[in-house]
Amino acid sequence: MNLSLEQFLKNLGVNTQAEITLAIMYYNSFQLANELSPKEIRDAFEQASQPSPSNISQVLSDLRKRKLINKTKSGNYSLTIAGKNLVMRKAEKEGFKFGDEITVTVKEISESLQKKVFEIADYYEREYIEEAIRCLHSTVLAFRAAVLMGWTATIYHLRKKVEHIGFSNFNDEFRKMYPQSKRKSVNHIDDLVDYRDIELLEVCEKMHIYDKYVKKRLKHWLDLRNGCAHPTNINPEIHIVKAFFEEIIEYVLTK
């Protein structure tokens, strides 16, 4: 978003602490911050030259009761779909052309990701990711579907990596990490379907398919994938989805 936070709040015409809090959270989602801590929200009030709430916990509690925000596992807060829609309706009422900006942003990001897709060597993986990215187009806006398809391609690629290196290597590393597991040994790529994604990520790092940093990033995106896999209020912003695709392409699909 090209506007500063202060300009954004002014254009939106928000007045109450609850409205300002929702607008702050929406604005920050465009900066790849899909969730904020109470301190970050208070700091944003000051950044936007707004009086800081005397009791931010109460403001957040009231918004949760209205089902406009969620509390995450990490103790931070994120907007629900209802919360996002409330900000959007406020924008439309004030004549703020927010939808146009989102459409332009989605178009730019889709085109940017499309260029990265050509770096994927495998034809079928490239074709699959192209289809996933089409879910981001302004006429579709199926961000959760895009994430699910992107993650499916990531896991498929990692299974092929394991097959290339050797299943005996995978079996040895898995037994070291999960000595109590009763899972059967892997003798064919289809056997890997019986293993959880988190187990595959852990063992692939031990097999030196990638390093600890990449494993940490992939575990982060696995959390996103899991949140998108069920009919909940979780619906990632376009910039989060952009970062997801950039990293799975760079760290996995082009290796």
Coordinates of C-alpha atoms in Angstrom, one line a residue:
M1 CA 0.0 0.0 0.0
N2 CA 1.4 3.4 -1.0
L3 CA -0.3 5.4 1.7
S4 CA 1.2 5.9 5.1
L5 CA -0.7 4.5 8.1
E6 CA -1.7 8.0 9.2
Q7 CA -3.0 8.8 5.7
F8 CA -4.8 5.5 5.4
L9 CA -6.7 6.1 8.7
K10 CA -7.6 9.7 7.7
N11 CA -9.0 8.5 4.3
L12 CA -10.9 5.8 5.9
G13 CA -12.6 8.2 8.4
V14 CA -12.3 5.9 11.4
N15 CA -12.9 7.4 14.8
T16 CA -13.4 4.9 17.6
Q17 CA -10.6 2.9 19.1
A18 CA -12.2 -0.3 17.8
E19 CA -12.4 1.0 14.2
I20 CA -8.8 2.3 14.3
T21 CA -7.6 -1.0 15.7
L22 CA -9.3 -2.9 12.8
A23 CA -7.9 -0.5 10.2
I24 CA -4.4 -0.8 11.7
M25 CA -4.6 -4.6 11.4
Y26 CA -5.8 -4.4 7.9
Y27 CA -3.1 -1.9 6.9
N28 CA -0.4 -4.0 8.4
S29 CA -1.6 -7.1 6.5
F30 CA -0.3 -5.3 3.4
Q31 CA 3.1 -5.1 5.0
L32 CA 3.3 -8.9 5.5
A33 CA 2.2 -8.6 9.1
N34 CA -0.9 -10.9 9.2
E35 CA -1.0 -10.8 13.0
L36 CA 0.0 -8.2 15.5
S37 CA 0.8 -8.2 19.2
P38 CA -1.0 -5.8 21.6
K39 CA 2.2 -3.8 21.9
E40 CA 2.5 -3.5 18.1
I41 CA -1.0 -2.3 17.9
R42 CA -0.4 0.4 20.6
D43 CA 2.8 1.4 18.7
A44 CA 0.8 1.7 15.5
F45 CA -1.6 4.1 17.2
E46 CA 1.3 6.4 18.1
Q47 CA 2.8 6.0 14.6
A48 CA -0.4 7.2 13.1
S49 CA -0.6 10.2 15.6
Q50 CA -3.7 8.6 17.3
P51 CA -4.3 8.6 21.1
S52 CA -3.1 5.2 22.4
P53 CA -5.9 3.2 24.1
S54 CA -5.6 3.2 27.9
N55 CA -6.7 -0.5 27.9
I56 CA -5.8 -2.2 24.6
S57 CA -6.6 -5.6 26.1
Q58 CA -10.2 -4.5 26.6
V59 CA -10.5 -3.2 23.0
L60 CA -9.1 -6.5 21.7
S61 CA -11.4 -8.5 23.9
D62 CA -14.5 -6.6 22.7
L63 CA -13.5 -7.1 19.0
R64 CA -13.1 -10.9 19.7
K65 CA -16.5 -11.1 21.1
R66 CA -17.8 -9.4 18.0
K67 CA -15.9 -12.1 16.0
L68 CA -14.0 -9.4 14.1
I69 CA -10.5 -10.6 15.2
N70 CA -9.0 -14.0 16.2
K71 CA -6.3 -14.6 18.9
T72 CA -3.5 -16.8 17.4
K73 CA -1.6 -19.5 19.0
S74 CA 1.3 -17.1 19.6
G75 CA -0.9 -14.7 21.5
N76 CA -1.1 -12.2 18.7
Y77 CA -4.3 -11.1 16.9
S78 CA -5.4 -11.3 13.3
L79 CA -8.5 -10.1 11.4
T80 CA -11.4 -12.5 10.7
I81 CA -13.1 -12.3 7.3
A82 CA -15.9 -10.4 9.0
G83 CA -13.3 -7.9 10.3
K84 CA -11.8 -7.4 6.9
N85 CA -15.2 -6.9 5.3
L86 CA -16.1 -4.3 7.9
V87 CA -13.0 -2.3 7.0
M88 CA -13.8 -2.7 3.3
R89 CA -17.4 -1.5 3.8
K90 CA -16.2 1.5 5.7
A91 CA -13.8 2.3 2.8
E92 CA -16.6 2.1 0.2
K93 CA -18.8 4.3 2.4
E94 CA -16.1 7.0 2.6
G95 CA -15.5 6.8 -1.2
F96 CA -12.0 5.4 -0.7
K97 CA -11.1 3.4 -3.8
F98 CA -9.7 0.5 -1.9
G99 CA -10.9 -2.2 -4.1
D100 CA -9.2 -0.7 -7.1
E101 CA -5.9 -0.7 -5.3
I102 CA -6.3 -4.3 -4.3
T103 CA -7.1 -5.3 -7.9
V104 CA -3.9 -3.6 -9.1
T105 CA -1.9 -5.2 -6.3
V106 CA -3.2 -8.6 -7.1
K107 CA -2.5 -8.1 -10.8
E108 CA 1.1 -7.0 -10.2
I109 CA 1.8 -9.9 -7.8
S110 CA 0.3 -12.5 -10.1
E111 CA 2.5 -11.2 -13.0
S112 CA 5.6 -11.1 -10.7
L113 CA 5.0 -14.7 -9.6
Q114 CA 4.3 -15.9 -13.2
K115 CA 7.9 -14.8 -14.1
K116 CA 9.3 -16.9 -11.2
V117 CA 7.4 -20.0 -12.4
F118 CA 9.6 -20.3 -15.5
E119 CA 12.5 -21.1 -13.1
I120 CA 10.8 -24.4 -12.3
A121 CA 12.5 -27.1 -14.4
D122 CA 9.9 -29.9 -14.1
Y123 CA 7.1 -29.4 -16.7
Y124 CA 4.3 -30.9 -14.6
E125 CA 5.3 -29.0 -11.5
R126 CA 5.5 -25.8 -13.4
E127 CA 2.1 -26.3 -15.0
Y128 CA 0.6 -27.1 -11.6
I129 CA 2.0 -24.0 -10.0
E130 CA 0.8 -21.9 -12.9
E131 CA -2.7 -23.2 -12.3
A132 CA -2.3 -22.4 -8.6
I133 CA -1.3 -18.8 -9.4
R134 CA -4.4 -18.4 -11.6
C135 CA -6.3 -18.7 -8.3
L136 CA -4.9 -15.3 -7.4
H137 CA -6.4 -13.5 -10.4
S138 CA -8.8 -10.7 -9.6
T139 CA -11.7 -12.6 -11.1
V140 CA -11.0 -15.5 -8.7
L141 CA -9.3 -14.4 -5.6
A142 CA -9.1 -17.9 -4.2
F143 CA -6.0 -17.4 -2.0
R144 CA -6.6 -20.5 0.2
A145 CA -6.9 -22.7 -2.8
A146 CA -3.7 -21.3 -4.2
V147 CA -1.8 -22.1 -1.0
L148 CA -3.2 -25.6 -0.9
M149 CA -2.1 -26.3 -4.4
G150 CA 1.3 -24.7 -3.9
W151 CA 1.9 -26.8 -0.8
T152 CA 0.9 -30.0 -2.6
A153 CA 3.5 -29.3 -5.3
T154 CA 6.1 -28.7 -2.6
I155 CA 5.5 -32.0 -0.8
Y156 CA 5.4 -33.8 -4.1
H157 CA 8.8 -32.3 -5.1
L158 CA 10.3 -33.3 -1.7
R159 CA 9.1 -36.9 -2.1
K160 CA 10.8 -37.1 -5.4
K161 CA 14.0 -35.7 -3.8
V162 CA 13.8 -38.5 -1.3
E163 CA 13.3 -41.1 -4.0
H164 CA 16.4 -39.7 -5.9
I165 CA 18.7 -39.8 -2.8
G166 CA 17.4 -43.2 -1.7
F167 CA 14.7 -44.6 0.5
S168 CA 17.2 -46.4 2.8
N169 CA 18.7 -43.0 3.7
F170 CA 15.2 -41.7 4.6
N171 CA 14.4 -44.8 6.6
D172 CA 17.6 -44.5 8.6
E173 CA 17.2 -40.8 9.4
F174 CA 13.5 -41.3 10.3
R175 CA 14.3 -44.1 12.7
K176 CA 16.9 -41.9 14.4
M177 CA 14.4 -39.1 14.8
Y178 CA 11.3 -41.2 15.7
P179 CA 12.6 -44.4 17.3
Q180 CA 9.2 -45.2 18.8
S181 CA 7.4 -45.0 15.5
K182 CA 5.8 -48.1 14.1
R183 CA 5.5 -46.9 10.5
K184 CA 6.6 -49.3 7.9
S185 CA 9.8 -48.6 6.0
V186 CA 9.6 -46.7 2.7
N187 CA 10.3 -48.8 -0.4
H188 CA 8.4 -46.7 -3.0
I189 CA 7.5 -43.1 -3.3
D190 CA 3.8 -43.8 -2.7
D191 CA 4.8 -45.1 0.8
L192 CA 5.7 -41.5 1.8
V193 CA 2.0 -40.7 1.7
D194 CA 1.7 -42.4 5.1
Y195 CA 4.1 -39.9 6.7
R196 CA 3.0 -36.5 8.0
D197 CA 4.2 -33.4 6.3
I198 CA 6.1 -32.2 9.4
E199 CA 7.9 -35.6 9.6
L200 CA 9.0 -35.3 5.9
L201 CA 10.2 -31.7 6.5
E202 CA 12.3 -32.8 9.6
V203 CA 13.8 -35.8 7.8
C204 CA 14.6 -33.9 4.6
E205 CA 16.7 -31.5 6.6
K206 CA 18.6 -34.4 8.1
M207 CA 19.1 -35.8 4.6
H208 CA 20.7 -32.4 3.7
I209 CA 18.1 -31.6 1.1
Y210 CA 18.0 -28.1 2.7
D211 CA 19.4 -26.4 5.8
K212 CA 17.8 -25.5 9.1
Y213 CA 16.7 -22.1 8.0
V214 CA 14.8 -23.4 5.0
K215 CA 13.2 -26.1 7.3
K216 CA 12.1 -23.3 9.6
R217 CA 10.5 -21.4 6.7
L218 CA 8.8 -24.4 5.4
K219 CA 7.3 -25.2 8.8
H220 CA 6.0 -21.7 8.9
W221 CA 4.3 -22.2 5.5
L222 CA 3.0 -25.6 6.7
D223 CA 1.1 -23.7 9.4
L224 CA -0.3 -21.4 6.8
R225 CA -1.3 -24.4 4.7
N226 CA -3.0 -26.1 7.6
G227 CA -4.9 -22.9 8.4
C228 CA -6.2 -22.8 4.8
A229 CA -7.2 -26.4 4.7
H230 CA -10.4 -26.0 6.7
P231 CA -13.5 -23.7 6.5
T232 CA -12.4 -21.2 9.1
N233 CA -11.9 -17.4 9.3
I234 CA -8.3 -17.8 8.2
N235 CA -7.9 -16.2 4.7
P236 CA -4.4 -14.9 4.0
E237 CA -3.7 -11.6 2.4
I238 CA -2.3 -11.4 -1.1
H239 CA 1.2 -10.3 0.2
I240 CA 1.4 -13.4 2.5
V241 CA 0.5 -15.6 -0.4
K242 CA 3.1 -13.9 -2.6
A243 CA 5.8 -14.6 0.0
F244 CA 4.7 -18.2 0.3
F245 CA 5.0 -18.8 -3.5
E246 CA 8.3 -17.0 -3.7
E247 CA 9.9 -19.1 -1.0
I248 CA 8.5 -22.5 -2.1
I249 CA 9.8 -21.8 -5.6
E250 CA 13.2 -20.6 -4.4
Y251 CA 13.8 -23.1 -1.6
V252 CA 12.2 -26.2 -3.1
L253 CA 10.8 -26.3 -6.6
T254 CA 13.9 -24.9 -8.3
K255 CA 16.3 -27.2 -6.5

